[in-house]
Amino acid sequence: MRTDTARPVRLADYRVPDYLIDKVDLVVRLDRHETLVRARLTMRPNPKGKAGAPLLLDGDGLNGKLVGIDGTPPAQDSFRIGPDQLELFDPPRQPFTLDIETTVDPTANTQLMGLYRSGAAYCTQCEAEGFRRITYFLDRPDVLSVYSTRIEAQRSDAPILLGNGNLVETGDLADGWHYAVWNDPFPKPCYLFAMVGGDLDVLSDSFTTMSGRKVGLGIYVEHGKRDRAAYAMDSLKRSMRWDEEQFGREYDLDVFNIVAVSDFNMGAMENKGLNVFNDKYILASPDTATDTDYAGIETVVAHEYFHNWTGNRITCRDWFQLCLKEGLTVFRDHEFSADQRSRPVQRIGAVRNLRATQFPEDAGPLAHNVRPELYHEINNFYTPTVYEKGAEVIRTLKQFIGADAFRRGMDLYFERYDGTAAIVEEFIACFAEASGRDLTQFMRWYSQAGTPVLTVREKYDESAQTYTLELEQSCPPTPGQQLKLPQILPIAIGLVTPDGEASLDMPGPNEANGASAEEIARGVFELSGRARRLVFRNLAQKPVPSILRGFSAPVRLEFDWSEDALLTLLAHDSDSFNRWQAAQTSATRLMQASVAAIRGGGAPADPTRFCQALGRVIDGWKADPAFAALAINLPSELDLAREIASDVDPDAIRTARQHMRGTLGQMNLPALMAIHDALSVPAPFTPDAAGSANRSMRLMALDLIAAGDPAEGARRAKHQFETADNMTDMFGSLSILALNAPAEREAALAAFYQRFANDHLVIDKWFALQAMIPDGEALARVRGLMAHPAFSMTNPNRLRSVVGTFAMANPTQFNAADGSGHDFLAEVVLDVDRRNAQVAARLLVAFRSWKGLEAKRRAAAEAALKRIAAHNDLSADVRDIVTRSLA
Ligand code: BES
Ligand code: ZN
């Protein structure tokens, strides 16, 4: 484990490498404890680097030797080798080779970085800096090499041998050993290296690319699980077609393999031609996976596949440019999912996720730019800001320059930078060129942290029949950035009246306060200065503004809404995102008022009118079940905490929300029961948008029934649980029982466990659900779960399902006023940190909003963080998060 003594890495300090590695020839002899790695690096001085500089190769805990320079043993005083570095004092001035041998113990590798064992397989994870745990290397993304990998193993131990690129040779060796040689012709950085050996099943298929090349596809899974890879395979083929159709990008190797493993720090990894996945994003069958799981598989398979162009063919110059591949690829997987399913549903889901993960990050001590300028530990920068805000920035760019210029810019980027390691400026320059627009100011999206606030004021002049919107932007200070400059905000606006949509009749470009003809035609207005006034004419009645349609820019919108205005939008807005948003905003305002009242000893606000309005959505559910299910899903406790932002009392929030949920259920009980009945007729399971829409509406109805009439809800949930023929129905009803019906809970949980005891992905759900139960027993329950025989401190999914869920999805109990939840997380983080620093650091991020808590809880959180900080043997990962959290 590396502990934190290293100095920070700064974007401003970037220097080209002094040496290049053109070719890497690896021979890996797999052994459970002593795997031998022989690496031949074909190197040369970088003509752009410093001539005669010493050569410093990165290592991380390595045990190895330098065997040869240009084929001859090196002089003892010409180099120095240690676990974390190999230094050549005076390397050759001409091209040369290095032969290096290392031995690694995959079984003892609990960090799950480098070469490790998972189940019946050896696998690797090299992003961001894991290759240096396999051999000494220039472990930086701007060193691109062609790799050949020869893997040797005992056939009984690892009948399957996989590497990057194309398979060139296989054969038998003495004593039951065999080998395979893989060759990847595309130069790549070492973070994209992968190899796998193991005893695995495979689902095989093929795909014919647009130019007629046949690509072999393989998904490797645990024995007996092959059938469960079918949906992932289907998603892969749809992704491959989509990238051809939407971006003109074709796959480039003879094979594309995916390996699913059950021990994985992240979701999945885009290694060239050999993706490695957390098996939760591969394995699915109707009786083990929910609709959410299916949608997750589709999106993650697509995401990793799309990296082949955005990340692999064009990679990042340095890790500060991470959003260049991640934000862009998330944007691409969002677009893919929107095309495969329902665009509005996809958009609402993405914005909910952005607000739930990125907004709190941006508003707290861990806020950073989409392109950071300094890091201590790069693993901690795979954040919602780099990913989700990074994707929003691309979407904002597309809004700003239009779809055609956007596509031309992408084409130019692929053409110009294929085979290179690029930076954000180079990417953005392609769009400036393609659109003819100056994007200098647009770059602020990458260099300013914090969520911009868009404040809008309205004025209606009845006699002149004009309606004015004053738009103004600001951005709160973030760590290290006090003053912010205006950013480019494309703001989609419509005007709504109970009679329908009002046309955007405005003064033209040459008149006062004019908008351009294009803005008026598109309904998208640019705010690039601090403020702008828009005057709309010929309005016989005062309209309601529908601002930021489709969430056209990642900002917080502030407008002094009246309840009437919001209910008008909910009923009449043609933009379904803003219809949903109107319901959310209404509910949030009411619940915020309730929280204030409850804390002052008063009664919650009266939600009658709002619940009646949602009643109309409930009555009309058939027109769009997916939308109805989203619209009646009240903002979560965490959503409310985020809006309240300071002096947050999670108990008062829960009380307020439960009150509203109860009222909503009570006021609409007959309609909800009718929906639940209507959707309870057996239907064949299809994991597509239509099927999942009905299931989610059925579960939302059941949830509100349980809120409005607990006995009736429990009865129905129990029946649904007992008769369910798919995991969505079954786990949904189990959740409703577990969270609402204490008397039914234990029996149902026990039955579920019995049935799925051998299915680790389902058991993760069982653990997670119990960690979410928000009663006073929660912490004791969580400790009990950690003592369960099926619990594991080393499996990241299991740890996240119990500890991560408790810390991130049980706000009243994690933030218990006595500090017990905070203390518990600190204790677990310290324990996990000794084994798996990345996972420990990610659990610790649960404290990211601690400064917004009310005084007592805030003090408890601070004490817990300080207790962690007081340890002097922390990993670099945890040290970094705890230091920034406390700053
Ligand atoms: N390149 C990442 C995986 C990764 C992240 C490796 C951090 C090492 C450190 C991969 O492309 C990715 O982004 N995976 C996401 C899922 C994706 C759908 C957003 C993940 O693993 O969470
Ligand atoms: Zn990615």
PDB file of N, CA and C in Angstrom, residues 555-620:
ATOM      1  N   VAL A 555     -27.661  23.725 -14.413  1.00  0.00           N
ATOM      2  CA  VAL A 555     -27.681  24.839 -13.464  1.00  0.00           C
ATOM      3  C   VAL A 555     -28.792  24.617 -12.449  1.00  0.00           C
ATOM      4  N   ARG A 556     -28.765  25.439 -11.408  1.00  0.00           N
ATOM      5  CA  ARG A 556     -29.907  25.474 -10.484  1.00  0.00           C
ATOM      6  C   ARG A 556     -30.780  26.636 -10.904  1.00  0.00           C
ATOM      7  N   LEU A 557     -32.034  26.382 -11.107  1.00  0.00           N
ATOM      8  CA  LEU A 557     -32.960  27.427 -11.541  1.00  0.00           C
ATOM      9  C   LEU A 557     -33.665  28.014 -10.327  1.00  0.00           C
ATOM     10  N   GLU A 558     -33.633  29.356 -10.238  1.00  0.00           N
ATOM     11  CA  GLU A 558     -34.407  29.989  -9.176  1.00  0.00           C
ATOM     12  C   GLU A 558     -35.430  30.913  -9.788  1.00  0.00           C
ATOM     13  N   PHE A 559     -36.665  30.693  -9.409  1.00  0.00           N
ATOM     14  CA  PHE A 559     -37.784  31.490  -9.911  1.00  0.00           C
ATOM     15  C   PHE A 559     -38.816  31.492  -8.797  1.00  0.00           C
ATOM     16  N   ASP A 560     -39.494  32.602  -8.646  1.00  0.00           N
ATOM     17  CA  ASP A 560     -40.454  32.704  -7.564  1.00  0.00           C
ATOM     18  C   ASP A 560     -41.786  32.097  -8.005  1.00  0.00           C
ATOM     19  N   TRP A 561     -41.848  30.786  -7.983  1.00  0.00           N
ATOM     20  CA  TRP A 561     -43.026  30.094  -8.497  1.00  0.00           C
ATOM     21  C   TRP A 561     -44.230  30.292  -7.587  1.00  0.00           C
ATOM     22  N   SER A 562     -45.379  30.453  -8.219  1.00  0.00           N
ATOM     23  CA  SER A 562     -46.612  30.326  -7.452  1.00  0.00           C
ATOM     24  C   SER A 562     -47.086  28.892  -7.626  1.00  0.00           C
ATOM     25  N   GLU A 563     -47.889  28.433  -6.692  1.00  0.00           N
ATOM     26  CA  GLU A 563     -48.401  27.069  -6.839  1.00  0.00           C
ATOM     27  C   GLU A 563     -49.218  26.960  -8.130  1.00  0.00           C
ATOM     28  N   ASP A 564     -49.987  28.005  -8.437  1.00  0.00           N
ATOM     29  CA  ASP A 564     -50.790  27.982  -9.673  1.00  0.00           C
ATOM     30  C   ASP A 564     -49.919  27.785 -10.906  1.00  0.00           C
ATOM     31  N   ALA A 565     -48.823  28.535 -10.950  1.00  0.00           N
ATOM     32  CA  ALA A 565     -47.951  28.441 -12.126  1.00  0.00           C
ATOM     33  C   ALA A 565     -47.428  27.023 -12.281  1.00  0.00           C
ATOM     34  N   LEU A 566     -46.997  26.429 -11.181  1.00  0.00           N
ATOM     35  CA  LEU A 566     -46.448  25.074 -11.258  1.00  0.00           C
ATOM     36  C   LEU A 566     -47.524  24.070 -11.678  1.00  0.00           C
ATOM     37  N   LEU A 567     -48.724  24.266 -11.167  1.00  0.00           N
ATOM     38  CA  LEU A 567     -49.781  23.313 -11.536  1.00  0.00           C
ATOM     39  C   LEU A 567     -50.188  23.496 -12.995  1.00  0.00           C
ATOM     40  N   THR A 568     -50.067  24.724 -13.503  1.00  0.00           N
ATOM     41  CA  THR A 568     -50.312  24.933 -14.935  1.00  0.00           C
ATOM     42  C   THR A 568     -49.284  24.172 -15.771  1.00  0.00           C
ATOM     43  N   LEU A 569     -48.026  24.277 -15.364  1.00  0.00           N
ATOM     44  CA  LEU A 569     -46.996  23.540 -16.115  1.00  0.00           C
ATOM     45  C   LEU A 569     -47.216  22.038 -16.027  1.00  0.00           C
ATOM     46  N   LEU A 570     -47.540  21.570 -14.831  1.00  0.00           N
ATOM     47  CA  LEU A 570     -47.755  20.127 -14.656  1.00  0.00           C
ATOM     48  C   LEU A 570     -48.864  19.638 -15.586  1.00  0.00           C
ATOM     49  N   ALA A 571     -49.866  20.482 -15.766  1.00  0.00           N
ATOM     50  CA  ALA A 571     -51.008  20.051 -16.588  1.00  0.00           C
ATOM     51  C   ALA A 571     -50.782  20.288 -18.074  1.00  0.00           C
ATOM     52  N   HIS A 572     -50.066  21.342 -18.449  1.00  0.00           N
ATOM     53  CA  HIS A 572     -50.100  21.766 -19.850  1.00  0.00           C
ATOM     54  C   HIS A 572     -48.775  21.875 -20.579  1.00  0.00           C
ATOM     55  N   ASP A 573     -47.660  21.781 -19.881  1.00  0.00           N
ATOM     56  CA  ASP A 573     -46.392  21.986 -20.585  1.00  0.00           C
ATOM     57  C   ASP A 573     -46.190  20.898 -21.637  1.00  0.00           C
ATOM     58  N   SER A 574     -45.777  21.315 -22.837  1.00  0.00           N
ATOM     59  CA  SER A 574     -45.527  20.318 -23.888  1.00  0.00           C
ATOM     60  C   SER A 574     -44.191  19.611 -23.651  1.00  0.00           C
ATOM     61  N   ASP A 575     -43.360  20.181 -22.797  1.00  0.00           N
ATOM     62  CA  ASP A 575     -42.058  19.580 -22.514  1.00  0.00           C
ATOM     63  C   ASP A 575     -42.214  18.645 -21.315  1.00  0.00           C
ATOM     64  N   SER A 576     -42.040  17.350 -21.538  1.00  0.00           N
ATOM     65  CA  SER A 576     -42.357  16.444 -20.433  1.00  0.00           C
ATOM     66  C   SER A 576     -41.350  16.558 -19.297  1.00  0.00           C
ATOM     67  N   PHE A 577     -40.110  16.923 -19.620  1.00  0.00           N
ATOM     68  CA  PHE A 577     -39.170  17.122 -18.526  1.00  0.00           C
ATOM     69  C   PHE A 577     -39.695  18.197 -17.567  1.00  0.00           C
ATOM     70  N   ASN A 578     -40.130  19.307 -18.109  1.00  0.00           N
ATOM     71  CA  ASN A 578     -40.595  20.389 -17.240  1.00  0.00           C
ATOM     72  C   ASN A 578     -41.942  20.088 -16.587  1.00  0.00           C
ATOM     73  N   ARG A 579     -42.732  19.210 -17.208  1.00  0.00           N
ATOM     74  CA  ARG A 579     -43.945  18.757 -16.514  1.00  0.00           C
ATOM     75  C   ARG A 579     -43.539  17.995 -15.248  1.00  0.00           C
ATOM     76  N   TRP A 580     -42.580  17.102 -15.417  1.00  0.00           N
ATOM     77  CA  TRP A 580     -42.078  16.359 -14.252  1.00  0.00           C
ATOM     78  C   TRP A 580     -41.445  17.313 -13.235  1.00  0.00           C
ATOM     79  N   GLN A 581     -40.668  18.268 -13.770  1.00  0.00           N
ATOM     80  CA  GLN A 581     -39.986  19.212 -12.885  1.00  0.00           C
ATOM     81  C   GLN A 581     -40.989  20.034 -12.074  1.00  0.00           C
ATOM     82  N   ALA A 582     -42.101  20.391 -12.693  1.00  0.00           N
ATOM     83  CA  ALA A 582     -43.115  21.178 -11.985  1.00  0.00           C
ATOM     84  C   ALA A 582     -43.634  20.401 -10.782  1.00  0.00           C
ATOM     85  N   ALA A 583     -43.856  19.110 -10.960  1.00  0.00           N
ATOM     86  CA  ALA A 583     -44.319  18.294  -9.829  1.00  0.00           C
ATOM     87  C   ALA A 583     -43.248  18.250  -8.746  1.00  0.00           C
ATOM     88  N   GLN A 584     -42.005  18.084  -9.161  1.00  0.00           N
ATOM     89  CA  GLN A 584     -40.917  18.020  -8.182  1.00  0.00           C
ATOM     90  C   GLN A 584     -40.788  19.345  -7.427  1.00  0.00           C
ATOM     91  N   THR A 585     -40.839  20.445  -8.176  1.00  0.00           N
ATOM     92  CA  THR A 585     -40.673  21.754  -7.538  1.00  0.00           C
ATOM     93  C   THR A 585     -41.819  22.023  -6.555  1.00  0.00           C
ATOM     94  N   SER A 586     -43.036  21.709  -6.974  1.00  0.00           N
ATOM     95  CA  SER A 586     -44.186  21.890  -6.076  1.00  0.00           C
ATOM     96  C   SER A 586     -44.002  21.106  -4.797  1.00  0.00           C
ATOM     97  N   ALA A 587     -43.670  19.829  -4.960  1.00  0.00           N
ATOM     98  CA  ALA A 587     -43.524  18.964  -3.798  1.00  0.00           C
ATOM     99  C   ALA A 587     -42.394  19.458  -2.903  1.00  0.00           C
ATOM    100  N   THR A 588     -41.304  19.873  -3.513  1.00  0.00           N
ATOM    101  CA  THR A 588     -40.156  20.338  -2.736  1.00  0.00           C
ATOM    102  C   THR A 588     -40.529  21.562  -1.908  1.00  0.00           C
ATOM    103  N   ARG A 589     -41.220  22.503  -2.553  1.00  0.00           N
ATOM    104  CA  ARG A 589     -41.595  23.726  -1.829  1.00  0.00           C
ATOM    105  C   ARG A 589     -42.497  23.412  -0.643  1.00  0.00           C
ATOM    106  N   LEU A 590     -43.469  22.552  -0.884  1.00  0.00           N
ATOM    107  CA  LEU A 590     -44.379  22.200   0.207  1.00  0.00           C
ATOM    108  C   LEU A 590     -43.646  21.486   1.338  1.00  0.00           C
ATOM    109  N   MET A 591     -42.799  20.560   0.971  1.00  0.00           N
ATOM    110  CA  MET A 591     -42.102  19.801   2.016  1.00  0.00           C
ATOM    111  C   MET A 591     -41.088  20.671   2.747  1.00  0.00           C
ATOM    112  N   GLN A 592     -40.477  21.599   2.037  1.00  0.00           N
ATOM    113  CA  GLN A 592     -39.554  22.519   2.716  1.00  0.00           C
ATOM    114  C   GLN A 592     -40.306  23.351   3.757  1.00  0.00           C
ATOM    115  N   ALA A 593     -41.487  23.802   3.362  1.00  0.00           N
ATOM    116  CA  ALA A 593     -42.305  24.574   4.316  1.00  0.00           C
ATOM    117  C   ALA A 593     -42.657  23.685   5.508  1.00  0.00           C
ATOM    118  N   SER A 594     -42.954  22.427   5.255  1.00  0.00           N
ATOM    119  CA  SER A 594     -43.281  21.501   6.340  1.00  0.00           C
ATOM    120  C   SER A 594     -42.092  21.303   7.274  1.00  0.00           C
ATOM    121  N   VAL A 595     -40.920  21.141   6.698  1.00  0.00           N
ATOM    122  CA  VAL A 595     -39.731  20.929   7.530  1.00  0.00           C
ATOM    123  C   VAL A 595     -39.558  22.118   8.477  1.00  0.00           C
ATOM    124  N   ALA A 596     -39.695  23.335   7.931  1.00  0.00           N
ATOM    125  CA  ALA A 596     -39.533  24.530   8.772  1.00  0.00           C
ATOM    126  C   ALA A 596     -40.591  24.528   9.870  1.00  0.00           C
ATOM    127  N   ALA A 597     -41.824  24.190   9.497  1.00  0.00           N
ATOM    128  CA  ALA A 597     -42.909  24.190  10.482  1.00  0.00           C
ATOM    129  C   ALA A 597     -42.663  23.133  11.558  1.00  0.00           C
ATOM    130  N   ILE A 598     -42.287  21.943  11.138  1.00  0.00           N
ATOM    131  CA  ILE A 598     -42.066  20.842  12.085  1.00  0.00           C
ATOM    132  C   ILE A 598     -40.953  21.214  13.070  1.00  0.00           C
ATOM    133  N   ARG A 599     -39.903  21.801  12.552  1.00  0.00           N
ATOM    134  CA  ARG A 599     -38.790  22.149  13.440  1.00  0.00           C
ATOM    135  C   ARG A 599     -39.181  23.252  14.410  1.00  0.00           C
ATOM    136  N   GLY A 600     -40.168  24.068  14.000  1.00  0.00           N
ATOM    137  CA  GLY A 600     -40.642  25.122  14.899  1.00  0.00           C
ATOM    138  C   GLY A 600     -41.777  24.628  15.798  1.00  0.00           C
ATOM    139  N   GLY A 601     -42.030  23.329  15.766  1.00  0.00           N
ATOM    140  CA  GLY A 601     -43.074  22.774  16.630  1.00  0.00           C
ATOM    141  C   GLY A 601     -44.469  22.847  16.028  1.00  0.00           C
ATOM    142  N   GLY A 602     -44.559  23.231  14.749  1.00  0.00           N
ATOM    143  CA  GLY A 602     -45.876  23.376  14.125  1.00  0.00           C
ATOM    144  C   GLY A 602     -46.277  22.172  13.296  1.00  0.00           C
ATOM    145  N   ALA A 603     -47.340  22.359  12.523  1.00  0.00           N
ATOM    146  CA  ALA A 603     -47.871  21.266  11.702  1.00  0.00           C
ATOM    147  C   ALA A 603     -47.359  21.394  10.274  1.00  0.00           C
ATOM    148  N   PRO A 604     -47.262  20.289   9.562  1.00  0.00           N
ATOM    149  CA  PRO A 604     -46.805  20.330   8.171  1.00  0.00           C
ATOM    150  C   PRO A 604     -47.732  21.155   7.275  1.00  0.00           C
ATOM    151  N   ALA A 605     -47.194  21.644   6.163  1.00  0.00           N
ATOM    152  CA  ALA A 605     -47.986  22.429   5.215  1.00  0.00           C
ATOM    153  C   ALA A 605     -49.080  21.554   4.602  1.00  0.00           C
ATOM    154  N   ASP A 606     -50.101  22.208   4.110  1.00  0.00           N
ATOM    155  CA  ASP A 606     -51.245  21.479   3.555  1.00  0.00           C
ATOM    156  C   ASP A 606     -51.003  21.146   2.076  1.00  0.00           C
ATOM    157  N   PRO A 607     -50.860  19.878   1.731  1.00  0.00           N
ATOM    158  CA  PRO A 607     -50.540  19.515   0.355  1.00  0.00           C
ATOM    159  C   PRO A 607     -51.764  19.167  -0.494  1.00  0.00           C
ATOM    160  N   THR A 608     -52.960  19.569  -0.038  1.00  0.00           N
ATOM    161  CA  THR A 608     -54.175  19.090  -0.704  1.00  0.00           C
ATOM    162  C   THR A 608     -54.217  19.389  -2.202  1.00  0.00           C
ATOM    163  N   ARG A 609     -53.969  20.655  -2.544  1.00  0.00           N
ATOM    164  CA  ARG A 609     -54.108  21.028  -3.971  1.00  0.00           C
ATOM    165  C   ARG A 609     -53.114  20.262  -4.826  1.00  0.00           C
ATOM    166  N   PHE A 610     -51.906  20.176  -4.315  1.00  0.00           N
ATOM    167  CA  PHE A 610     -50.871  19.459  -5.065  1.00  0.00           C
ATOM    168  C   PHE A 610     -51.255  17.984  -5.234  1.00  0.00           C
ATOM    169  N   CYS A 611     -51.760  17.394  -4.162  1.00  0.00           N
ATOM    170  CA  CYS A 611     -52.131  15.973  -4.252  1.00  0.00           C
ATOM    171  C   CYS A 611     -53.299  15.773  -5.208  1.00  0.00           C
ATOM    172  N   GLN A 612     -54.178  16.774  -5.279  1.00  0.00           N
ATOM    173  CA  GLN A 612     -55.263  16.690  -6.269  1.00  0.00           C
ATOM    174  C   GLN A 612     -54.701  16.747  -7.687  1.00  0.00           C
ATOM    175  N   ALA A 613     -53.733  17.646  -7.872  1.00  0.00           N
ATOM    176  CA  ALA A 613     -53.137  17.765  -9.213  1.00  0.00           C
ATOM    177  C   ALA A 613     -52.439  16.470  -9.607  1.00  0.00           C
ATOM    178  N   LEU A 614     -51.712  15.881  -8.654  1.00  0.00           N
ATOM    179  CA  LEU A 614     -51.080  14.599  -8.974  1.00  0.00           C
ATOM    180  C   LEU A 614     -52.142  13.532  -9.192  1.00  0.00           C
ATOM    181  N   GLY A 615     -53.291  13.703  -8.543  1.00  0.00           N
ATOM    182  CA  GLY A 615     -54.414  12.782  -8.771  1.00  0.00           C
ATOM    183  C   GLY A 615     -54.810  12.760 -10.235  1.00  0.00           C
ATOM    184  N   ARG A 616     -54.719  13.920 -10.882  1.00  0.00           N
ATOM    185  CA  ARG A 616     -55.065  13.954 -12.312  1.00  0.00           C
ATOM    186  C   ARG A 616     -54.008  13.216 -13.148  1.00  0.00           C
ATOM    187  N   VAL A 617     -52.758  13.308 -12.711  1.00  0.00           N
ATOM    188  CA  VAL A 617     -51.714  12.521 -13.391  1.00  0.00           C
ATOM    189  C   VAL A 617     -51.980  11.021 -13.184  1.00  0.00           C
ATOM    190  N   ILE A 618     -52.360  10.684 -11.963  1.00  0.00           N
ATOM    191  CA  ILE A 618     -52.647   9.278 -11.649  1.00  0.00           C
ATOM    192  C   ILE A 618     -53.809   8.791 -12.520  1.00  0.00           C
ATOM    193  N   ASP A 619     -54.864   9.608 -12.595  1.00  0.00           N
ATOM    194  CA  ASP A 619     -56.026   9.196 -13.406  1.00  0.00           C
ATOM    195  C   ASP A 619     -55.654   9.010 -14.871  1.00  0.00           C
ATOM    196  N   GLY A 620     -54.740   9.833 -15.339  1.00  0.00           N
ATOM    197  CA  GLY A 620     -54.385   9.756 -16.762  1.00  0.00           C
ATOM    198  C   GLY A 620     -53.162   8.882 -17.032  1.00  0.00           C
TER     199      GLY A 620
END
